[in-house]
Amino acid sequence: MTVRRLSAGLVAAALFTPGLAACNASGTPTAGSSASPSVSASGTPAASGSAAPASGDAKQALLASTREISNGNFRFTMSGVGSTAEGRVHEPTQSAEMRVTIGKPTDDLFMKLDLVHYKPDSWVKVELGGTTASSVPGVQKLNLGKYQHLDQTRIKGNRNLGFDFDKVDPAGSEVLTQGITEVRQTGEGAYAGTIDVSKAAEAGSVDPTVITALGAQAKSVPFTAKLDPQGRLSEMAIQIPAAGQTKAQDIRITYSDYGSATAAQKPPADQVVEAPAELYNLFN
């Protein structure tokens, strides 16, 4: 894992970038899940790029399931490639928070971020650890144990540290569901099928380099989804197959507390310092 790879995007999209996943002592990214062969919703092998058309009713149910997300009042989790994120979005107060963990303390380099957005302000608490953490430029000014107040003019358009309240879904599930190529209902509120992840790079849940490595396989990647009793998306899991030097991995996204999430909490004033130049250099 190199520090410069952080510029590929840490929050959302880059949460699932293998180059950002924690490295073990040999420098190899930690593995995701065990390999999952590409299968159709019926359980038979799916030929790359030749998935059957999506069932109209099932696909429409999944497309409709993402509408409530745009209201910006929910909790979420995301996981993949040894990394996790959890948080909440509360558009009524223009606030959001996300806690991101990449790797684990025994890896060469691991990172924890606690991001808080309360428009027009943002704060981040950083924890860097691992055997190579001391090589990160300005690490002493980053591991302060306090929230660092961010200059909005320096993070504008930065997906690492900023938050766009016009695009409130960290995982971009609406875009993901639009890429469904084959799907069927497998139970009450349960679905399975294939998705063309080559169309999902803008969703922020699948790294473009992974899509490129998949080649033709990107057009037919297995997924499962669950809806809550109100027909809202509660879980989506995408089984990315191994490709090139990228090991197989599962990307899992969940949503809960629709309409009942609470506002993010601003950090106490005595726990806040202004972000140093080293922080912006790390993420730009």
PDB file of C-alpha atoms in Angstrom:
ATOM      1  CA  MET A   1       0.000   0.000   0.000  1.00  0.00           C
ATOM      2  CA  THR A   2       1.445   3.348  -0.991  1.00  0.00           C
ATOM      3  CA  VAL A   3       0.467   6.691   0.427  1.00  0.00           C
ATOM      4  CA  ARG A   4      -0.045   8.133  -3.040  1.00  0.00           C
ATOM      5  CA  ARG A   5      -2.751   5.550  -3.741  1.00  0.00           C
ATOM      6  CA  LEU A   6      -4.889   7.437  -1.268  1.00  0.00           C
ATOM      7  CA  SER A   7      -5.489   9.998  -3.972  1.00  0.00           C
ATOM      8  CA  ALA A   8      -7.546   7.413  -5.854  1.00  0.00           C
ATOM      9  CA  GLY A   9     -10.384   8.138  -3.414  1.00  0.00           C
ATOM     10  CA  LEU A  10     -10.758   6.855   0.101  1.00  0.00           C
ATOM     11  CA  VAL A  11     -14.383   7.312   1.035  1.00  0.00           C
ATOM     12  CA  ALA A  12     -16.938   5.270  -0.923  1.00  0.00           C
ATOM     13  CA  ALA A  13     -15.289   4.228  -4.210  1.00  0.00           C
ATOM     14  CA  ALA A  14     -11.786   3.800  -2.900  1.00  0.00           C
ATOM     15  CA  LEU A  15     -13.016   1.938   0.133  1.00  0.00           C
ATOM     16  CA  PHE A  16     -13.037  -1.037  -2.224  1.00  0.00           C
ATOM     17  CA  THR A  17      -9.823  -0.304  -4.136  1.00  0.00           C
ATOM     18  CA  PRO A  18      -7.354  -3.177  -3.676  1.00  0.00           C
ATOM     19  CA  GLY A  19      -4.429  -0.732  -3.707  1.00  0.00           C
ATOM     20  CA  LEU A  20      -5.953   0.944  -0.682  1.00  0.00           C
ATOM     21  CA  ALA A  21      -6.650  -2.266   1.175  1.00  0.00           C
ATOM     22  CA  ALA A  22      -4.192  -3.012   3.926  1.00  0.00           C
ATOM     23  CA  CYS A  23      -1.052  -4.861   2.847  1.00  0.00           C
ATOM     24  CA  ASN A  24       0.508  -7.761   4.672  1.00  0.00           C
ATOM     25  CA  ALA A  25       4.185  -8.037   5.464  1.00  0.00           C
ATOM     26  CA  SER A  26       5.008  -9.157   1.936  1.00  0.00           C
ATOM     27  CA  GLY A  27       3.275  -6.124   0.480  1.00  0.00           C
ATOM     28  CA  THR A  28       0.427  -8.148  -0.981  1.00  0.00           C
ATOM     29  CA  PRO A  29      -3.103  -6.745  -0.556  1.00  0.00           C
ATOM     30  CA  THR A  30      -5.137  -8.736   1.932  1.00  0.00           C
ATOM     31  CA  ALA A  31      -7.568 -11.110   0.327  1.00  0.00           C
ATOM     32  CA  GLY A  32     -11.253 -10.512   0.000  1.00  0.00           C
ATOM     33  CA  SER A  33     -13.713 -13.377   0.028  1.00  0.00           C
ATOM     34  CA  SER A  34     -13.156 -16.760  -1.522  1.00  0.00           C
ATOM     35  CA  ALA A  35     -13.623 -16.958  -5.259  1.00  0.00           C
ATOM     36  CA  SER A  36     -17.214 -16.996  -6.503  1.00  0.00           C
ATOM     37  CA  PRO A  37     -17.724 -18.252 -10.072  1.00  0.00           C
ATOM     38  CA  SER A  38     -20.008 -16.149 -12.217  1.00  0.00           C
ATOM     39  CA  VAL A  39     -23.442 -17.720 -12.129  1.00  0.00           C
ATOM     40  CA  SER A  40     -26.846 -16.818 -13.409  1.00  0.00           C
ATOM     41  CA  ALA A  41     -29.774 -16.324 -11.058  1.00  0.00           C
ATOM     42  CA  SER A  42     -30.845 -19.878 -11.755  1.00  0.00           C
ATOM     43  CA  GLY A  43     -27.539 -21.158 -10.376  1.00  0.00           C
ATOM     44  CA  THR A  44     -26.053 -22.230 -13.716  1.00  0.00           C
ATOM     45  CA  PRO A  45     -22.773 -20.881 -15.080  1.00  0.00           C
ATOM     46  CA  ALA A  46     -23.250 -17.593 -16.908  1.00  0.00           C
ATOM     47  CA  ALA A  47     -21.378 -16.893 -20.106  1.00  0.00           C
ATOM     48  CA  SER A  48     -19.561 -13.576 -19.966  1.00  0.00           C
ATOM     49  CA  GLY A  49     -21.526 -10.852 -21.703  1.00  0.00           C
ATOM     50  CA  SER A  50     -24.457 -13.165 -22.558  1.00  0.00           C
ATOM     51  CA  ALA A  51     -26.794 -12.817 -19.587  1.00  0.00           C
ATOM     52  CA  ALA A  52     -30.514 -13.125 -20.269  1.00  0.00           C
ATOM     53  CA  PRO A  53     -32.589  -9.941 -20.091  1.00  0.00           C
ATOM     54  CA  ALA A  54     -33.627  -8.909 -16.607  1.00  0.00           C
ATOM     55  CA  SER A  55     -37.107  -9.903 -15.520  1.00  0.00           C
ATOM     56  CA  GLY A  56     -39.181  -6.736 -15.861  1.00  0.00           C
ATOM     57  CA  ASP A  57     -41.068  -6.963 -12.571  1.00  0.00           C
ATOM     58  CA  ALA A  58     -38.020  -7.971 -10.554  1.00  0.00           C
ATOM     59  CA  LYS A  59     -35.792  -5.269 -12.027  1.00  0.00           C
ATOM     60  CA  GLN A  60     -38.452  -2.612 -11.590  1.00  0.00           C
ATOM     61  CA  ALA A  61     -38.790  -3.605  -7.932  1.00  0.00           C
ATOM     62  CA  LEU A  62     -35.043  -3.137  -7.443  1.00  0.00           C
ATOM     63  CA  LEU A  63     -34.982   0.173  -9.304  1.00  0.00           C
ATOM     64  CA  ALA A  64     -37.855   1.430  -7.168  1.00  0.00           C
ATOM     65  CA  SER A  65     -36.137   0.207  -4.007  1.00  0.00           C
ATOM     66  CA  THR A  66     -33.464   2.919  -4.246  1.00  0.00           C
ATOM     67  CA  ARG A  67     -35.818   5.910  -4.453  1.00  0.00           C
ATOM     68  CA  GLU A  68     -36.069   6.421  -0.709  1.00  0.00           C
ATOM     69  CA  ILE A  69     -32.277   6.746  -0.490  1.00  0.00           C
ATOM     70  CA  SER A  70     -32.460  10.053  -2.350  1.00  0.00           C
ATOM     71  CA  ASN A  71     -34.418  11.544   0.551  1.00  0.00           C
ATOM     72  CA  GLY A  72     -31.171  11.423   2.509  1.00  0.00           C
ATOM     73  CA  ASN A  73     -32.293  10.020   5.841  1.00  0.00           C
ATOM     74  CA  PHE A  74     -30.759   6.592   6.547  1.00  0.00           C
ATOM     75  CA  ARG A  75     -27.912   4.604   8.063  1.00  0.00           C
ATOM     76  CA  PHE A  76     -25.569   2.523   5.944  1.00  0.00           C
ATOM     77  CA  THR A  77     -22.661   0.098   6.010  1.00  0.00           C
ATOM     78  CA  MET A  78     -20.210  -0.895   3.264  1.00  0.00           C
ATOM     79  CA  SER A  79     -17.530  -3.555   3.263  1.00  0.00           C
ATOM     80  CA  GLY A  80     -15.013  -5.007   0.854  1.00  0.00           C
ATOM     81  CA  VAL A  81     -11.322  -5.927   0.412  1.00  0.00           C
ATOM     82  CA  GLY A  82     -10.563  -5.858   4.129  1.00  0.00           C
ATOM     83  CA  SER A  83     -12.152  -2.441   4.576  1.00  0.00           C
ATOM     84  CA  THR A  84     -15.356  -1.288   6.202  1.00  0.00           C
ATOM     85  CA  ALA A  85     -17.409   1.877   6.502  1.00  0.00           C
ATOM     86  CA  GLU A  86     -20.502   2.749   8.450  1.00  0.00           C
ATOM     87  CA  GLY A  87     -22.383   5.937   9.019  1.00  0.00           C
ATOM     88  CA  ARG A  88     -25.524   7.945   8.552  1.00  0.00           C
ATOM     89  CA  VAL A  89     -26.893  10.641   6.303  1.00  0.00           C
ATOM     90  CA  HIS A  90     -29.359  13.236   7.541  1.00  0.00           C
ATOM     91  CA  GLU A  91     -30.200  15.580   4.694  1.00  0.00           C
ATOM     92  CA  PRO A  92     -32.814  17.532   6.720  1.00  0.00           C
ATOM     93  CA  THR A  93     -29.943  19.000   8.778  1.00  0.00           C
ATOM     94  CA  GLN A  94     -27.392  18.767   5.941  1.00  0.00           C
ATOM     95  CA  SER A  95     -25.277  16.489   8.120  1.00  0.00           C
ATOM     96  CA  ALA A  96     -23.577  13.136   7.679  1.00  0.00           C
ATOM     97  CA  GLU A  97     -20.887  11.024   9.265  1.00  0.00           C
ATOM     98  CA  MET A  98     -18.780   8.079   8.198  1.00  0.00           C
ATOM     99  CA  ARG A  99     -16.335   5.857  10.062  1.00  0.00           C
ATOM    100  CA  VAL A 100     -13.883   4.103   7.772  1.00  0.00           C
ATOM    101  CA  THR A 101     -11.406   1.347   8.639  1.00  0.00           C
ATOM    102  CA  ILE A 102      -8.871   0.108   6.109  1.00  0.00           C
ATOM    103  CA  GLY A 103      -6.926  -2.964   7.151  1.00  0.00           C
ATOM    104  CA  LYS A 104      -6.030  -3.993  10.693  1.00  0.00           C
ATOM    105  CA  PRO A 105      -3.290  -3.005  13.171  1.00  0.00           C
ATOM    106  CA  THR A 106      -1.111  -6.000  12.250  1.00  0.00           C
ATOM    107  CA  ASP A 107      -0.840  -4.895   8.605  1.00  0.00           C
ATOM    108  CA  ASP A 108       1.983  -2.796   7.185  1.00  0.00           C
ATOM    109  CA  LEU A 109      -0.303   0.204   7.169  1.00  0.00           C
ATOM    110  CA  PHE A 110      -3.830   0.626   8.409  1.00  0.00           C
ATOM    111  CA  MET A 111      -6.042   3.655   8.707  1.00  0.00           C
ATOM    112  CA  LYS A 112      -9.115   4.727  10.610  1.00  0.00           C
ATOM    113  CA  LEU A 113     -11.079   7.824   9.701  1.00  0.00           C
ATOM    114  CA  ASP A 114     -13.962   9.450  11.521  1.00  0.00           C
ATOM    115  CA  LEU A 115     -15.541  11.988   9.171  1.00  0.00           C
ATOM    116  CA  VAL A 116     -18.255  14.404  10.227  1.00  0.00           C
ATOM    117  CA  HIS A 117     -20.035  16.766   7.854  1.00  0.00           C
ATOM    118  CA  TYR A 118     -22.399  19.446   9.097  1.00  0.00           C
ATOM    119  CA  LYS A 119     -22.822  21.900   6.294  1.00  0.00           C
ATOM    120  CA  PRO A 120     -20.950  24.194   5.848  1.00  0.00           C
ATOM    121  CA  ASP A 121     -18.265  22.518   8.013  1.00  0.00           C
ATOM    122  CA  SER A 122     -16.407  19.212   7.942  1.00  0.00           C
ATOM    123  CA  TRP A 123     -14.059  17.498  10.379  1.00  0.00           C
ATOM    124  CA  VAL A 124     -11.932  14.368  10.265  1.00  0.00           C
ATOM    125  CA  LYS A 125     -10.122  12.373  12.932  1.00  0.00           C
ATOM    126  CA  VAL A 126      -7.270  10.274  11.558  1.00  0.00           C
ATOM    127  CA  GLU A 127      -5.497   7.257  13.004  1.00  0.00           C
ATOM    128  CA  LEU A 128      -2.588   5.756  11.082  1.00  0.00           C
ATOM    129  CA  GLY A 129      -0.866   2.621  12.329  1.00  0.00           C
ATOM    130  CA  GLY A 130       1.149  -0.397  11.262  1.00  0.00           C
ATOM    131  CA  THR A 131       4.846  -1.048  10.783  1.00  0.00           C
ATOM    132  CA  THR A 132       5.218   1.492   7.963  1.00  0.00           C
ATOM    133  CA  ALA A 133       3.065   4.269   9.426  1.00  0.00           C
ATOM    134  CA  SER A 134       6.140   6.215  10.490  1.00  0.00           C
ATOM    135  CA  SER A 135       7.038   6.681   6.809  1.00  0.00           C
ATOM    136  CA  VAL A 136       3.861   8.660   6.096  1.00  0.00           C
ATOM    137  CA  PRO A 137       4.841  12.334   5.671  1.00  0.00           C
ATOM    138  CA  GLY A 138       3.752  14.381   8.678  1.00  0.00           C
ATOM    139  CA  VAL A 139       2.303  11.426  10.547  1.00  0.00           C
ATOM    140  CA  GLN A 140       2.960  13.167  13.880  1.00  0.00           C
ATOM    141  CA  LYS A 141       0.626  15.980  12.823  1.00  0.00           C
ATOM    142  CA  LEU A 142      -2.033  13.544  11.657  1.00  0.00           C
ATOM    143  CA  ASN A 143      -2.261  11.165  14.634  1.00  0.00           C
ATOM    144  CA  LEU A 144      -3.458  13.814  17.054  1.00  0.00           C
ATOM    145  CA  GLY A 145      -6.437  12.005  18.532  1.00  0.00           C
ATOM    146  CA  LYS A 146      -8.511  15.090  17.729  1.00  0.00           C
ATOM    147  CA  TYR A 147     -10.876  16.182  14.988  1.00  0.00           C
ATOM    148  CA  GLN A 148      -9.251  18.324  12.335  1.00  0.00           C
ATOM    149  CA  HIS A 149     -11.408  21.092  10.925  1.00  0.00           C
ATOM    150  CA  LEU A 150     -11.297  21.145   7.125  1.00  0.00           C
ATOM    151  CA  ASP A 151     -11.028  24.217   4.921  1.00  0.00           C
ATOM    152  CA  GLN A 152     -13.898  23.782   2.445  1.00  0.00           C
ATOM    153  CA  THR A 153     -12.024  25.651  -0.282  1.00  0.00           C
ATOM    154  CA  ARG A 154      -9.282  23.006  -0.106  1.00  0.00           C
ATOM    155  CA  ILE A 155     -11.569  19.962  -0.300  1.00  0.00           C
ATOM    156  CA  LYS A 156     -14.085  21.157  -2.880  1.00  0.00           C
ATOM    157  CA  GLY A 157     -14.769  18.292  -5.255  1.00  0.00           C
ATOM    158  CA  ASN A 158     -12.527  15.987  -3.213  1.00  0.00           C
ATOM    159  CA  ARG A 159     -14.269  12.621  -2.790  1.00  0.00           C
ATOM    160  CA  ASN A 160     -11.785  11.660  -0.090  1.00  0.00           C
ATOM    161  CA  LEU A 161     -12.825  14.297   2.416  1.00  0.00           C
ATOM    162  CA  GLY A 162     -15.915  16.032   1.051  1.00  0.00           C
ATOM    163  CA  PHE A 163     -19.587  15.085   0.953  1.00  0.00           C
ATOM    164  CA  ASP A 164     -22.051  16.017  -1.783  1.00  0.00           C
ATOM    165  CA  PHE A 165     -25.539  16.576  -0.379  1.00  0.00           C
ATOM    166  CA  ASP A 166     -26.864  16.506  -3.941  1.00  0.00           C
ATOM    167  CA  LYS A 167     -25.652  12.884  -4.178  1.00  0.00           C
ATOM    168  CA  VAL A 168     -26.370  11.533  -0.735  1.00  0.00           C
ATOM    169  CA  ASP A 169     -25.782   7.811  -1.338  1.00  0.00           C
ATOM    170  CA  PRO A 170     -22.174   6.842  -0.506  1.00  0.00           C
ATOM    171  CA  ALA A 171     -22.556   3.561  -2.435  1.00  0.00           C
ATOM    172  CA  GLY A 172     -24.439   4.793  -5.507  1.00  0.00           C
ATOM    173  CA  SER A 173     -26.945   1.933  -5.387  1.00  0.00           C
ATOM    174  CA  GLU A 174     -29.290   3.607  -7.869  1.00  0.00           C
ATOM    175  CA  VAL A 175     -26.576   3.453 -10.527  1.00  0.00           C
ATOM    176  CA  LEU A 176     -25.731  -0.116  -9.555  1.00  0.00           C
ATOM    177  CA  THR A 177     -29.321  -1.327  -9.980  1.00  0.00           C
ATOM    178  CA  GLN A 178     -29.520   0.323 -13.394  1.00  0.00           C
ATOM    179  CA  GLY A 179     -26.695  -2.004 -14.451  1.00  0.00           C
ATOM    180  CA  ILE A 180     -28.665  -5.182 -13.666  1.00  0.00           C
ATOM    181  CA  THR A 181     -28.656  -7.531 -16.670  1.00  0.00           C
ATOM    182  CA  GLU A 182     -30.505 -10.534 -15.266  1.00  0.00           C
ATOM    183  CA  VAL A 183     -32.526 -10.956 -12.083  1.00  0.00           C
ATOM    184  CA  ARG A 184     -35.241 -13.051 -10.534  1.00  0.00           C
ATOM    185  CA  GLN A 185     -37.041 -13.052  -7.224  1.00  0.00           C
ATOM    186  CA  THR A 186     -35.838 -15.861  -4.964  1.00  0.00           C
ATOM    187  CA  GLY A 187     -38.094 -15.268  -1.979  1.00  0.00           C
ATOM    188  CA  GLU A 188     -40.030 -12.612  -0.108  1.00  0.00           C
ATOM    189  CA  GLY A 189     -38.070  -9.425  -0.760  1.00  0.00           C
ATOM    190  CA  ALA A 190     -35.060 -11.426  -1.989  1.00  0.00           C
ATOM    191  CA  TYR A 191     -33.464 -11.288  -5.441  1.00  0.00           C
ATOM    192  CA  ALA A 192     -30.479 -12.740  -7.288  1.00  0.00           C
ATOM    193  CA  GLY A 193     -28.992 -12.196 -10.696  1.00  0.00           C
ATOM    194  CA  THR A 194     -26.139 -10.570 -12.569  1.00  0.00           C
ATOM    195  CA  ILE A 195     -25.024  -6.994 -12.954  1.00  0.00           C
ATOM    196  CA  ASP A 196     -22.896  -5.189 -15.528  1.00  0.00           C
ATOM    197  CA  VAL A 197     -20.376  -3.486 -13.240  1.00  0.00           C
ATOM    198  CA  SER A 198     -18.688  -1.835 -16.223  1.00  0.00           C
ATOM    199  CA  LYS A 199     -21.556   0.671 -16.038  1.00  0.00           C
ATOM    200  CA  ALA A 200     -21.155   1.121 -12.291  1.00  0.00           C
ATOM    201  CA  ALA A 201     -17.852   2.947 -11.928  1.00  0.00           C
ATOM    202  CA  GLU A 202     -19.638   6.229 -11.265  1.00  0.00           C
ATOM    203  CA  ALA A 203     -21.582   4.581  -8.445  1.00  0.00           C
ATOM    204  CA  GLY A 204     -18.455   4.710  -6.320  1.00  0.00           C
ATOM    205  CA  SER A 205     -18.740   1.114  -5.132  1.00  0.00           C
ATOM    206  CA  VAL A 206     -16.537  -0.603  -7.697  1.00  0.00           C
ATOM    207  CA  ASP A 207     -13.031   0.609  -8.468  1.00  0.00           C
ATOM    208  CA  PRO A 208     -12.423   1.332 -12.196  1.00  0.00           C
ATOM    209  CA  THR A 209      -9.154  -0.631 -12.178  1.00  0.00           C
ATOM    210  CA  VAL A 210     -11.033  -3.712 -10.990  1.00  0.00           C
ATOM    211  CA  ILE A 211     -13.597  -3.256 -13.774  1.00  0.00           C
ATOM    212  CA  THR A 212     -10.793  -3.026 -16.332  1.00  0.00           C
ATOM    213  CA  ALA A 213      -9.140  -6.176 -14.985  1.00  0.00           C
ATOM    214  CA  LEU A 214     -12.414  -8.092 -15.216  1.00  0.00           C
ATOM    215  CA  GLY A 215     -12.717  -7.453 -18.941  1.00  0.00           C
ATOM    216  CA  ALA A 216     -15.739  -9.245 -20.408  1.00  0.00           C
ATOM    217  CA  GLN A 217     -16.550 -10.731 -16.984  1.00  0.00           C
ATOM    218  CA  ALA A 218     -17.553  -7.239 -15.822  1.00  0.00           C
ATOM    219  CA  LYS A 219     -20.745  -7.506 -17.865  1.00  0.00           C
ATOM    220  CA  SER A 220     -22.112 -10.425 -15.869  1.00  0.00           C
ATOM    221  CA  VAL A 221     -21.151 -10.327 -12.187  1.00  0.00           C
ATOM    222  CA  PRO A 222     -23.355 -12.185  -9.653  1.00  0.00           C
ATOM    223  CA  PHE A 223     -25.269 -10.222  -7.048  1.00  0.00           C
ATOM    224  CA  THR A 224     -27.986 -10.686  -4.455  1.00  0.00           C
ATOM    225  CA  ALA A 225     -30.300  -8.080  -2.954  1.00  0.00           C
ATOM    226  CA  LYS A 226     -32.857  -7.818  -0.172  1.00  0.00           C
ATOM    227  CA  LEU A 227     -35.714  -5.352   0.270  1.00  0.00           C
ATOM    228  CA  ASP A 228     -37.413  -4.427   3.526  1.00  0.00           C
ATOM    229  CA  PRO A 229     -41.186  -4.891   4.000  1.00  0.00           C
ATOM    230  CA  GLN A 230     -41.740  -1.428   2.507  1.00  0.00           C
ATOM    231  CA  GLY A 231     -39.892  -2.378  -0.674  1.00  0.00           C
ATOM    232  CA  ARG A 232     -36.774  -0.349   0.141  1.00  0.00           C
ATOM    233  CA  LEU A 233     -33.286  -1.674  -0.493  1.00  0.00           C
ATOM    234  CA  SER A 234     -31.825  -3.118   2.690  1.00  0.00           C
ATOM    235  CA  GLU A 235     -28.858  -5.077   1.336  1.00  0.00           C
ATOM    236  CA  MET A 236     -26.909  -5.600  -1.873  1.00  0.00           C
ATOM    237  CA  ALA A 237     -23.965  -7.980  -2.198  1.00  0.00           C
ATOM    238  CA  ILE A 238     -21.846  -8.189  -5.345  1.00  0.00           C
ATOM    239  CA  GLN A 239     -19.516 -11.160  -5.826  1.00  0.00           C
ATOM    240  CA  ILE A 240     -16.551  -9.829  -7.804  1.00  0.00           C
ATOM    241  CA  PRO A 241     -14.597 -12.737  -9.369  1.00  0.00           C
ATOM    242  CA  ALA A 242     -10.815 -12.923  -9.386  1.00  0.00           C
ATOM    243  CA  ALA A 243      -9.170 -11.089 -12.274  1.00  0.00           C
ATOM    244  CA  GLY A 244      -5.495 -10.487 -12.986  1.00  0.00           C
ATOM    245  CA  GLN A 245      -3.742  -9.831  -9.670  1.00  0.00           C
ATOM    246  CA  THR A 246      -7.016  -8.903  -7.970  1.00  0.00           C
ATOM    247  CA  LYS A 247      -8.415 -11.657  -5.782  1.00  0.00           C
ATOM    248  CA  ALA A 248     -12.108 -12.466  -5.615  1.00  0.00           C
ATOM    249  CA  GLN A 249     -14.011 -10.201  -3.275  1.00  0.00           C
ATOM    250  CA  ASP A 250     -17.478  -9.537  -1.967  1.00  0.00           C
ATOM    251  CA  ILE A 251     -18.813  -5.988  -1.827  1.00  0.00           C
ATOM    252  CA  ARG A 252     -21.669  -5.648   0.649  1.00  0.00           C
ATOM    253  CA  ILE A 253     -23.851  -2.594   1.163  1.00  0.00           C
ATOM    254  CA  THR A 254     -26.675  -2.250   3.686  1.00  0.00           C
ATOM    255  CA  TYR A 255     -29.253   0.434   4.460  1.00  0.00           C
ATOM    256  CA  SER A 256     -31.428   0.856   7.543  1.00  0.00           C
ATOM    257  CA  ASP A 257     -33.364   3.412   9.612  1.00  0.00           C
ATOM    258  CA  TYR A 258     -34.989   5.011   6.582  1.00  0.00           C
ATOM    259  CA  GLY A 259     -36.599   8.252   7.683  1.00  0.00           C
ATOM    260  CA  SER A 260     -35.484   7.851  11.282  1.00  0.00           C
ATOM    261  CA  ALA A 261     -31.748   8.489  11.218  1.00  0.00           C
ATOM    262  CA  THR A 262     -30.628  11.296  13.486  1.00  0.00           C
ATOM    263  CA  ALA A 263     -28.428  14.280  12.736  1.00  0.00           C
ATOM    264  CA  ALA A 264     -24.679  13.906  12.960  1.00  0.00           C
ATOM    265  CA  GLN A 265     -23.055  15.412  16.046  1.00  0.00           C
ATOM    266  CA  LYS A 266     -20.482  18.156  15.705  1.00  0.00           C
ATOM    267  CA  PRO A 267     -17.284  17.340  17.613  1.00  0.00           C
ATOM    268  CA  PRO A 268     -16.769  19.246  20.923  1.00  0.00           C
ATOM    269  CA  ALA A 269     -14.807  22.462  20.478  1.00  0.00           C
ATOM    270  CA  ASP A 270     -12.054  21.286  22.831  1.00  0.00           C
ATOM    271  CA  GLN A 271     -11.506  18.263  20.556  1.00  0.00           C
ATOM    272  CA  VAL A 272     -11.004  20.304  17.370  1.00  0.00           C
ATOM    273  CA  VAL A 273      -7.864  21.696  15.730  1.00  0.00           C
ATOM    274  CA  GLU A 274      -7.366  23.166  12.270  1.00  0.00           C
ATOM    275  CA  ALA A 275      -6.186  20.617   9.710  1.00  0.00           C
ATOM    276  CA  PRO A 276      -2.484  20.957   8.837  1.00  0.00           C
ATOM    277  CA  ALA A 277      -1.120  21.059   5.291  1.00  0.00           C
ATOM    278  CA  GLU A 278       0.045  17.462   5.706  1.00  0.00           C
ATOM    279  CA  LEU A 279      -3.562  16.272   5.834  1.00  0.00           C
ATOM    280  CA  TYR A 280      -4.505  17.882   2.521  1.00  0.00           C
ATOM    281  CA  ASN A 281      -1.284  16.614   0.950  1.00  0.00           C
ATOM    282  CA  LEU A 282      -2.157  13.069   2.001  1.00  0.00           C
ATOM    283  CA  PHE A 283      -5.545  13.104   0.286  1.00  0.00           C
ATOM    284  CA  ASN A 284      -4.896  15.269  -2.770  1.00  0.00           C
TER     285      ASN A 284
END
